[in-house]
Tab-separated table of C-alpha atoms (C1' of nucleotides) in Angstrom:
chain	number	residue	atom	x	y	z
A	16	MET	CA	71.437	138.295	131.828
A	17	THR	CA	73.434	140.281	133.960
A	18	ASN	CA	76.989	142.007	133.890
A	19	LYS	CA	78.444	139.397	136.640
A	20	GLU	CA	76.754	136.444	134.529
A	21	LYS	CA	78.129	137.736	131.723
A	22	GLN	CA	81.718	138.446	132.681
A	23	THR	CA	82.054	134.739	134.419
A	24	GLU	CA	80.873	133.290	131.605
A	25	GLU	CA	83.742	134.576	129.513
A	26	ILE	CA	86.269	134.264	132.033
A	27	ILE	CA	85.430	130.286	131.993
A	28	ALA	CA	85.034	130.014	128.239
A	29	GLU	CA	88.372	131.864	127.994
A	30	ALA	CA	89.903	129.368	130.684
A	31	ALA	CA	88.452	126.662	129.150
A	32	ARG	CA	89.431	127.615	125.798
A	33	GLU	CA	92.912	127.418	126.815
A	34	VAL	CA	92.620	123.706	128.191
A	35	PHE	CA	90.828	122.492	125.597
A	36	VAL	CA	93.214	123.915	122.732
A	37	GLU	CA	95.965	122.627	124.725
A	38	LYS	CA	94.781	118.695	126.067
A	39	GLY	CA	92.008	117.764	123.127
A	40	MET	CA	88.564	117.478	124.450
A	41	ALA	CA	89.081	114.156	125.467
A	42	GLY	CA	92.239	114.781	127.806
A	43	ALA	CA	90.975	118.102	129.264
A	44	ARG	CA	89.774	118.204	132.763
A	45	MET	CA	86.763	120.034	134.196
A	46	GLN	CA	89.056	120.388	137.545
A	47	GLU	CA	91.784	122.567	135.605
A	48	ILE	CA	89.404	124.441	133.771
A	49	ALA	CA	87.843	125.438	136.902
A	50	ASP	CA	91.241	126.713	138.348
A	51	LYS	CA	92.550	128.570	135.854
A	52	ALA	CA	89.060	130.319	135.692
A	53	GLY	CA	89.904	131.100	139.755
A	54	ILE	CA	86.071	129.783	140.032
A	55	ASN	CA	84.981	126.815	142.187
A	56	LYS	CA	84.356	123.703	139.419
A	57	SER	CA	80.303	122.907	139.990
A	58	LEU	CA	80.412	126.253	138.735
A	59	LEU	CA	81.012	125.486	135.341
A	60	HIS	CA	78.046	122.980	135.374
A	61	TYR	CA	76.068	126.026	136.586
A	62	TYR	CA	76.805	127.953	133.497
A	63	PHE	CA	77.587	125.604	130.624
A	64	ARG	CA	75.487	122.498	131.883
A	65	SER	CA	77.964	119.669	130.976
A	66	LYS	CA	81.829	119.349	129.704
A	67	ASP	CA	79.863	118.644	126.234
A	68	LYS	CA	78.082	121.664	126.048
A	69	LEU	CA	81.140	123.913	126.947
A	70	PHE	CA	83.719	122.398	124.510
A	71	ASP	CA	80.703	123.057	121.896
A	72	PHE	CA	80.547	126.642	122.644
A	73	VAL	CA	84.143	127.348	122.967
A	74	PHE	CA	85.004	125.236	119.492
A	75	SER	CA	82.089	127.029	117.758
A	76	LYS	CA	83.669	130.627	118.618
A	77	ILE	CA	87.127	129.454	117.522
A	78	MET	CA	85.472	128.341	114.296
A	79	GLY	CA	83.754	131.349	113.634
A	80	LYS	CA	86.644	133.425	114.024
A	81	ILE	CA	88.723	131.896	112.302
A	82	GLY	CA	86.470	131.796	108.927
A	83	GLY	CA	86.115	135.187	109.265
A	84	MET	CA	89.735	136.156	109.051
A	85	LEU	CA	89.958	133.841	105.792
A	86	GLN	CA	86.668	135.367	104.133
A	87	GLY	CA	88.053	139.042	105.308
A	88	ILE	CA	91.241	138.366	103.757
A	89	MET	CA	90.474	136.739	100.299
A	90	GLN	CA	87.412	139.444	99.326
A	91	GLU	CA	90.036	142.227	99.157
A	92	GLY	CA	90.557	143.885	95.904
A	93	VAL	CA	94.604	143.859	95.172
A	94	SER	CA	96.817	142.066	93.105
A	95	ILE	CA	97.717	137.989	93.919
A	96	GLU	CA	100.733	139.047	95.483
A	97	ASP	CA	99.440	141.030	97.632
A	98	LYS	CA	96.450	139.132	98.434
A	99	ILE	CA	99.152	135.775	99.609
A	100	GLY	CA	101.671	138.704	101.471
A	101	LYS	CA	98.670	139.747	103.395
A	102	PHE	CA	97.005	136.060	103.788
A	103	VAL	CA	101.017	134.346	104.739
A	104	ASP	CA	101.170	137.152	107.340
A	105	THR	CA	98.196	137.198	109.605
A	106	TYR	CA	98.108	133.261	109.512
A	107	THR	CA	101.795	133.274	110.641
A	108	ASP	CA	100.548	135.712	113.063
A	109	LEU	CA	98.024	134.167	114.689
A	110	LEU	CA	99.747	130.476	114.630
A	111	SER	CA	102.442	132.287	116.014
A	112	LYS	CA	100.092	133.156	119.326
A	113	ASN	CA	98.565	129.970	119.022
A	114	PRO	CA	100.414	127.226	118.249
A	115	PHE	CA	98.394	124.626	119.545
A	116	LEU	CA	95.521	125.711	117.387
A	117	PRO	CA	95.695	123.316	113.977
A	118	ASN	CA	96.888	120.368	115.882
A	119	PHE	CA	93.180	121.059	118.337
A	120	ILE	CA	90.962	121.773	114.940
A	121	PHE	CA	92.209	118.968	113.180
A	122	GLY	CA	92.554	116.507	115.662
A	123	GLU	CA	89.033	117.591	117.084
A	124	ILE	CA	87.398	117.710	113.831
A	125	THR	CA	89.115	114.592	112.381
A	126	ARG	CA	87.114	112.645	115.352
A	127	ASN	CA	84.223	114.121	115.253
A	128	PRO	CA	83.455	115.146	111.219
A	129	ASP	CA	79.921	114.995	111.610
A	130	GLY	CA	79.761	118.105	114.087
A	131	LEU	CA	81.680	120.106	111.554
A	132	ILE	CA	78.982	120.435	109.607
A	133	LYS	CA	76.768	122.057	112.193
A	134	ARG	CA	79.153	123.818	112.998
A	135	PHE	CA	79.764	125.113	109.383
A	136	ALA	CA	76.469	126.506	109.362
A	137	SER	CA	76.434	128.856	112.531
A	138	ALA	CA	79.801	129.815	112.048
A	139	ASP	CA	78.038	131.357	108.505
A	140	ILE	CA	81.087	130.236	106.322
A	141	LYS	CA	80.337	130.852	102.612
A	142	PRO	CA	83.204	128.719	100.508
A	143	ASN	CA	82.423	129.314	97.361
A	144	GLN	CA	83.098	133.314	98.300
A	145	LEU	CA	86.542	132.196	98.857
A	146	LEU	CA	87.144	129.862	95.905
A	147	ASP	CA	84.846	131.872	93.407
A	148	PRO	CA	86.412	135.262	93.134
A	149	LEU	CA	90.422	133.855	94.033
A	150	GLN	CA	89.838	131.356	90.406
A	151	ARG	CA	88.585	134.323	88.260
A	152	GLN	CA	91.397	136.624	89.866
A	153	LEU	CA	94.033	133.778	89.061
A	154	ASN	CA	92.178	133.268	85.174
A	155	LYS	CA	92.372	137.666	84.714
A	156	GLU	CA	95.891	137.774	85.876
A	157	GLY	CA	96.922	134.576	83.321
A	158	TYR	CA	98.237	131.467	85.647
A	159	THR	CA	96.717	128.298	84.369
A	160	ILE	CA	97.006	126.385	87.924
A	161	HIS	CA	94.333	125.095	89.284
A	162	PRO	CA	92.823	127.228	92.377
A	163	HIS	CA	92.423	123.953	94.578
A	164	ASP	CA	95.873	123.611	93.933
A	165	PHE	CA	97.128	126.887	94.791
A	166	ILE	CA	95.352	127.504	97.613
A	167	LEU	CA	96.221	124.231	99.550
A	168	ASN	CA	99.742	124.475	98.521
A	169	LEU	CA	99.562	127.637	99.967
A	170	LEU	CA	97.454	126.449	103.433
A	171	SER	CA	99.529	124.130	103.504
A	172	MET	CA	103.033	125.757	103.661
A	173	VAL	CA	102.255	128.361	106.323
A	174	ILE	CA	100.334	125.708	108.840
A	175	PHE	CA	101.832	122.672	108.205
A	176	PRO	CA	105.275	123.753	109.723
A	177	VAL	CA	103.208	124.760	112.776
A	178	VAL	CA	101.236	120.932	113.341
A	179	ALA	CA	104.751	119.927	113.443
A	180	ARG	CA	106.594	122.024	115.214
A	181	PRO	CA	108.069	119.512	117.766
A	182	ILE	CA	109.562	117.094	115.022
A	183	VAL	CA	110.524	119.247	112.363
A	184	GLU	CA	112.203	122.064	115.398
A	185	ARG	CA	114.260	119.314	116.144
A	186	ILE	CA	115.367	118.138	112.891
A	187	PHE	CA	116.336	121.293	111.793
A	188	PHE	CA	117.546	122.988	115.147
A	189	GLU	CA	117.821	120.437	117.745
A	190	GLY	CA	115.050	121.747	119.741
A	191	ASP	CA	115.537	125.181	119.987
A	192	HIS	CA	112.467	126.532	120.105
A	193	LYS	CA	113.310	130.324	119.869
A	194	ALA	CA	115.655	129.646	116.809
A	195	TYR	CA	112.334	127.907	115.076
A	196	LYS	CA	110.108	130.529	115.968
A	197	GLU	CA	112.232	133.014	114.427
A	198	TYR	CA	112.835	131.174	111.262
A	199	LEU	CA	108.658	130.460	110.756
A	200	LEU	CA	108.898	134.523	110.844
A	201	SER	CA	111.327	134.418	108.375
A	202	ARG	CA	108.961	132.202	106.146
A	203	LYS	CA	106.726	134.969	105.827
A	204	LEU	CA	109.202	136.039	103.142
A	205	SER	CA	110.042	132.767	101.415
A	206	ILE	CA	107.066	131.543	101.534
A	207	VAL	CA	105.429	134.620	99.564
A	208	ASP	CA	109.028	134.113	97.143
A	209	PHE	CA	108.566	130.581	96.555
A	210	VAL	CA	104.812	130.574	95.585
A	211	MET	CA	105.339	133.382	93.046
A	212	LYS	CA	108.298	131.561	91.630
A	213	ALA	CA	106.006	128.537	90.962
A	214	LEU	CA	103.459	130.791	89.620
A	215	GLN	CA	105.520	132.026	86.961
A	216	GLY	CA	105.478	128.529	85.800
A	217	TYR	CA	102.060	128.971	85.087
A	218	LYS	CA	101.901	131.831	82.911
B	19	MET	CA	109.170	83.474	124.136
B	20	THR	CA	106.942	81.220	122.394
B	21	ASN	CA	105.234	81.371	119.193
B	22	LYS	CA	102.016	81.870	121.275
B	23	GLU	CA	102.616	84.044	123.049
B	24	LYS	CA	104.296	86.277	120.701
B	25	GLN	CA	101.891	86.223	118.761
B	26	THR	CA	98.973	87.047	120.648
B	27	GLU	CA	100.871	89.840	121.612
B	28	GLU	CA	100.990	91.103	117.778
B	29	ILE	CA	97.946	90.578	117.553
B	30	ILE	CA	97.126	93.072	120.919
B	31	ALA	CA	99.356	95.286	119.103
B	32	GLU	CA	97.979	95.542	116.195
B	33	ALA	CA	94.886	96.497	117.958
B	34	ALA	CA	96.175	98.947	119.524
B	35	ARG	CA	97.873	100.864	117.043
B	36	GLU	CA	94.253	101.247	115.685
B	37	VAL	CA	92.450	101.963	118.622
B	38	PHE	CA	95.032	104.871	119.876
B	39	VAL	CA	95.982	105.870	116.505
B	40	GLU	CA	92.403	106.544	115.869
B	41	LYS	CA	91.257	108.227	119.512
B	42	GLY	CA	94.588	109.038	120.576
B	43	MET	CA	96.356	108.104	124.016
B	44	ALA	CA	93.469	109.778	126.028
B	45	GLY	CA	90.622	108.771	124.031
B	46	ALA	CA	91.404	105.429	123.834
B	47	ARG	CA	90.190	102.762	125.948
B	48	MET	CA	91.690	99.663	126.991
B	49	GLN	CA	88.647	97.888	126.529
B	50	GLU	CA	87.924	98.707	123.076
B	51	ILE	CA	91.908	97.349	122.444
B	52	ALA	CA	90.455	94.057	123.842
B	53	ASP	CA	87.585	93.784	121.974
B	54	LYS	CA	88.776	94.624	118.781
B	55	ALA	CA	91.942	91.849	119.464
B	56	GLY	CA	89.526	89.873	120.479
B	57	ILE	CA	90.992	89.151	123.819
B	58	ASN	CA	89.935	89.570	127.270
B	59	LYS	CA	90.760	92.917	129.117
B	60	SER	CA	93.257	91.534	131.688
B	61	LEU	CA	95.308	90.369	129.032
B	62	LEU	CA	96.167	93.263	127.511
B	63	HIS	CA	98.018	94.111	131.483
B	64	TYR	CA	99.402	90.713	131.386
B	65	TYR	CA	101.371	91.399	128.081
B	66	PHE	CA	101.365	94.807	128.559
B	67	ARG	CA	101.615	95.240	132.008
B	68	SER	CA	99.610	99.069	131.635
B	69	LYS	CA	98.519	101.625	129.128
B	70	ASP	CA	101.422	103.613	129.428
B	71	LYS	CA	103.566	100.906	128.273
B	72	LEU	CA	101.374	99.408	125.249
B	73	PHE	CA	101.047	103.041	124.052
B	74	ASP	CA	105.081	103.258	124.006
B	75	PHE	CA	105.378	100.395	122.614
B	76	VAL	CA	102.967	100.634	119.521
B	77	PHE	CA	104.194	104.774	119.306
B	78	SER	CA	107.681	103.594	118.787
B	79	LYS	CA	107.074	101.051	116.332
B	80	ILE	CA	105.957	103.901	113.943
B	81	MET	CA	107.889	106.166	114.411
B	82	GLY	CA	110.614	103.996	113.781
B	83	LYS	CA	108.842	102.708	110.329
B	84	ILE	CA	108.591	106.242	108.600
B	85	GLY	CA	111.486	107.437	109.656
B	86	GLY	CA	113.193	104.169	107.884
B	87	MET	CA	111.253	105.152	104.987
B	88	LEU	CA	112.444	108.731	104.507
B	89	GLN	CA	115.830	107.919	104.998
B	90	GLY	CA	115.941	105.051	102.409
B	91	ILE	CA	114.371	107.514	99.879
B	92	MET	CA	116.744	110.188	100.604
B	93	GLN	CA	119.883	108.324	100.282
B	94	GLU	CA	119.295	106.995	96.448
B	95	GLY	CA	121.502	108.532	93.844
B	96	VAL	CA	118.711	110.681	92.003
B	97	SER	CA	118.038	113.504	89.902
B	98	ILE	CA	116.180	115.831	92.361
B	99	GLU	CA	113.022	115.434	90.299
B	100	ASP	CA	113.142	111.866	90.686
B	101	LYS	CA	113.863	111.642	94.117
B	102	ILE	CA	111.135	114.717	95.224
B	103	GLY	CA	108.632	112.336	92.835
B	104	LYS	CA	109.759	109.304	94.957
B	105	PHE	CA	109.126	111.223	98.125
B	106	VAL	CA	105.531	112.296	96.804
B	107	ASP	CA	105.085	108.675	95.808
B	108	THR	CA	105.861	106.883	98.583
B	109	TYR	CA	104.533	108.956	101.206
B	110	THR	CA	101.162	109.538	99.385
B	111	ASP	CA	100.327	106.018	99.498
B	112	LEU	CA	101.338	105.397	102.943
B	113	LEU	CA	98.950	108.134	104.014
B	114	SER	CA	96.169	106.972	102.010
B	115	LYS	CA	96.075	103.684	103.871
B	116	ASN	CA	96.686	105.742	107.202
B	117	PRO	CA	94.645	108.990	107.080
B	118	PHE	CA	94.589	109.222	110.810
B	119	LEU	CA	97.858	109.281	111.264
B	120	PRO	CA	99.710	112.270	110.497
B	121	ASN	CA	96.919	113.728	113.285
B	122	PHE	CA	97.523	111.169	115.628
B	123	ILE	CA	101.754	111.741	115.305
B	124	PHE	CA	101.511	115.138	115.515
B	125	GLY	CA	99.032	115.416	118.181
B	126	GLU	CA	100.602	113.232	120.472
B	127	ILE	CA	104.034	114.545	120.692
B	128	THR	CA	103.133	118.362	120.894
B	129	ARG	CA	101.000	116.880	123.949
B	130	ASN	CA	104.035	114.718	125.167
B	131	PRO	CA	107.276	116.436	123.379
B	132	ASP	CA	109.843	115.389	126.042
B	133	GLY	CA	108.752	111.859	125.440
B	134	LEU	CA	109.812	112.415	121.746
B	135	ILE	CA	113.656	112.591	122.070
B	136	LYS	CA	114.099	109.015	123.801
B	137	ARG	CA	111.978	107.769	120.954
B	138	PHE	CA	114.323	109.537	118.387
B	139	ALA	CA	116.753	108.116	119.691
B	140	SER	CA	115.878	104.493	120.434
B	141	ALA	CA	114.720	104.358	116.708
B	142	ASP	CA	117.968	105.723	114.954
B	143	ILE	CA	117.005	108.186	113.476
B	144	LYS	CA	120.140	110.572	111.991
B	145	PRO	CA	118.860	113.675	110.928
B	146	ASN	CA	121.803	115.223	109.277
B	147	GLN	CA	121.750	112.059	107.323
B	148	LEU	CA	118.550	113.138	105.869
B	149	LEU	CA	119.524	117.023	105.459
B	150	ASP	CA	123.044	116.892	104.213
B	151	PRO	CA	122.962	114.771	101.362
B	152	LEU	CA	120.197	117.027	100.210
B	153	GLN	CA	121.880	120.343	100.883
B	154	ARG	CA	124.961	118.930	98.564
B	155	GLN	CA	122.263	117.369	95.756
B	156	LEU	CA	120.734	121.363	95.412
B	157	ASN	CA	123.896	122.907	95.295
B	158	LYS	CA	125.400	120.597	92.882
B	159	GLU	CA	122.412	120.885	90.332
B	160	GLY	CA	122.642	124.851	90.462
B	161	TYR	CA	119.372	125.351	93.721
B	162	THR	CA	119.816	128.363	95.422
B	163	ILE	CA	117.022	127.466	97.859
B	164	HIS	CA	117.702	126.777	101.556
B	165	PRO	CA	117.373	123.223	102.245
B	166	HIS	CA	114.793	123.364	105.204
B	167	ASP	CA	112.604	125.539	103.106
B	168	PHE	CA	112.392	123.101	100.043
B	169	ILE	CA	111.879	119.903	102.706
B	170	LEU	CA	109.707	121.814	104.687
B	171	ASN	CA	107.362	122.992	101.332
B	172	LEU	CA	107.497	119.743	99.922
B	173	LEU	CA	106.490	117.536	103.193
B	174	SER	CA	103.940	120.329	103.794
B	175	MET	CA	102.359	120.051	100.449
B	176	VAL	CA	101.969	116.230	100.866
B	177	ILE	CA	101.163	115.631	104.547
B	178	PHE	CA	98.918	119.148	105.181
B	179	PRO	CA	96.464	117.680	102.913
B	180	VAL	CA	95.668	114.437	104.845
B	181	VAL	CA	95.867	116.111	108.249
B	182	ALA	CA	93.040	119.048	107.067
B	183	ARG	CA	91.085	116.418	105.411
B	184	PRO	CA	87.370	117.079	106.522
B	185	ILE	CA	87.506	120.254	106.525
B	186	VAL	CA	89.276	120.929	103.188
B	187	GLU	CA	87.303	117.983	101.868
B	188	ARG	CA	84.004	119.814	103.042
B	189	ILE	CA	85.300	123.125	101.157
B	190	PHE	CA	86.259	121.692	97.881
B	191	PHE	CA	84.179	118.553	97.542
B	192	GLU	CA	80.924	119.268	99.449
B	193	GLY	CA	82.169	116.117	101.282
B	194	ASP	CA	82.476	113.845	98.779
B	195	HIS	CA	84.946	111.276	100.152
B	196	LYS	CA	85.917	109.396	97.146
B	197	ALA	CA	86.107	112.811	94.979
B	198	TYR	CA	89.007	114.106	97.928
B	199	LYS	CA	90.712	110.759	97.630
B	200	GLU	CA	91.320	110.905	93.766
B	201	TYR	CA	92.310	115.075	94.214
B	202	LEU	CA	95.009	113.281	96.649
B	203	LEU	CA	96.428	110.811	94.409
B	204	SER	CA	95.946	113.451	91.455
B	205	ARG	CA	98.388	115.407	93.684
B	206	LYS	CA	101.104	112.973	93.551
B	207	LEU	CA	101.834	114.325	89.862
B	208	SER	CA	100.739	118.082	90.589
B	209	ILE	CA	103.315	118.325	93.754
B	210	VAL	CA	105.969	117.791	91.793
B	211	ASP	CA	105.208	120.117	88.671
B	212	PHE	CA	104.818	123.105	90.803
B	213	VAL	CA	107.736	122.742	93.090
B	214	MET	CA	109.704	121.814	90.008
B	215	LYS	CA	108.356	125.059	88.367
B	216	ALA	CA	109.654	126.867	91.721
B	217	LEU	CA	112.319	125.309	91.765
B	218	GLN	CA	113.403	126.951	88.269
B	219	GLY	CA	113.334	130.204	89.672
B	220	TYR	CA	116.518	129.318	92.179
B	221	LYS	CA	118.280	128.521	89.286
C	1	DG	C1'	75.719	132.771	141.952
C	2	DT	C1'	78.801	130.282	144.484
C	3	DC	C1'	80.478	127.355	147.790
C	4	DT	C1'	81.038	122.256	150.140
C	5	DA	C1'	79.814	117.407	150.040
C	6	DT	C1'	78.299	113.506	147.619
C	7	DA	C1'	76.494	110.583	144.306
C	8	DT	C1'	77.372	107.854	140.129
C	9	DG	C1'	79.777	105.803	136.605
C	10	DG	C1'	83.083	103.677	134.414
C	11	DC	C1'	88.243	102.688	133.638
C	12	DG	C1'	92.827	100.896	134.489
C	13	DA	C1'	94.749	97.598	137.111
C	14	DT	C1'	94.678	93.450	140.266
C	15	DA	C1'	93.691	89.004	142.343
C	16	DG	C1'	92.662	84.601	141.592
C	17	DA	C1'	90.381	80.294	139.625
C	18	DC	C1'	90.885	77.750	135.919
D	6	DG	C1'	98.156	81.776	128.898
D	7	DT	C1'	93.406	83.401	129.744
D	8	DC	C1'	89.371	84.044	131.778
D	9	DT	C1'	86.034	86.117	135.541
D	10	DA	C1'	85.239	89.175	139.636
D	11	DT	C1'	86.615	93.263	141.308
D	12	DC	C1'	89.218	96.659	143.600
D	13	DG	C1'	90.217	101.826	143.856
D	14	DC	C1'	90.661	106.261	141.635
D	15	DC	C1'	89.266	109.593	139.261
D	16	DA	C1'	86.312	112.753	136.866
D	17	DT	C1'	81.739	114.305	135.454
D	18	DA	C1'	77.647	115.581	137.211
D	19	DT	C1'	73.949	117.056	141.021
D	20	DA	C1'	72.203	118.195	145.764
D	21	DG	C1'	71.878	121.334	148.834
D	22	DA	C1'	73.547	125.550	152.439
D	23	DC	C1'	74.492	129.993	152.489
DNA sequence: GTCTATATGGCGATAGAC
DNA sequence: GTCTATCGCCATATAGAC
């Protein structure tokens, strides 16, 4: 593959990522992707053959990246509180830059769950490598909460406010984007605070 | 409007609700709605003129119903713990019967936030009627947590596991639907437990 | 590799018979 | 009020010139 091919392919993939994430598979238009990439519509087919294949390429790449981040954080050998802090910090920043990402991922996977299995395999995600170390660590530090509950509660509090952004933004801040964005950043601290206070009850 | 018209209209609306919620506005097909309603495709246009108008009708109805439920729970004059329990119970059951609902609502609103304002007005939702009583109650019972944080954390823990169902189901239970469904029901208790433990830290 | 032009199919919407 | 038939558009995809 020549440099030019590689470069064009990446430009297309990035444009496709933006459009797919914002509009979803069904709502995305090949014309809009081509426009955003600054190339002709038929070039999309030259590089990726079909909309389906282009979508698969983009989606797998996203899943691999996110899974890798999570694995990296969970394996670091620090205290629960530090691990939580690092996790909340990293994902809050990621979602701050990609506010459409959660809705996109959960929406697409919900509408095509079978495709998920294939992608987990190719992205090389090992669920047990995430859960087992955490379970051992909770045990060692003397917390009796079930790791499923713990990790799901934490994920919920970080990701859900981004998923429900337009509604919550309107109810809490009368639609003030900037105020809500600042509030989400302030939650970096208040989520860790909330979770640690809860954990005290499981000692 | 005759009885027959009313009845057909309701059959169409229910079929449309199912298809829209599962496939989203962009992914839904008028033909599929007609098939599910057991009528001809052109009848859809006879009753609702266009796909857009049919969608608006269905969506507004859903939002009104959910908003009403929330208002009802939050106004009952009971302790924080009872209120939390009632809330978690009611919404867990609702989501158990409508697992696609959160993804649908958040997805559509994210992709067309302007339409939201109109619908909040017509559904007669008063945000302050939800937040103010809760704030007073947290104060009165001596908890210093900010009501925004409290309500958002609670909503997150109830709704997010449904939004992220296919992924979490796979990571926690290797894709076993039934096991995950039971786990979600068990969270009725563990969420209240978690939240109350956290609240103790804010006394 | 990149473009213009066009084929092909599907979908929302309408016309008109009954 | 409900159907059949069909229109017209738009989106994906391909053919072929350069």
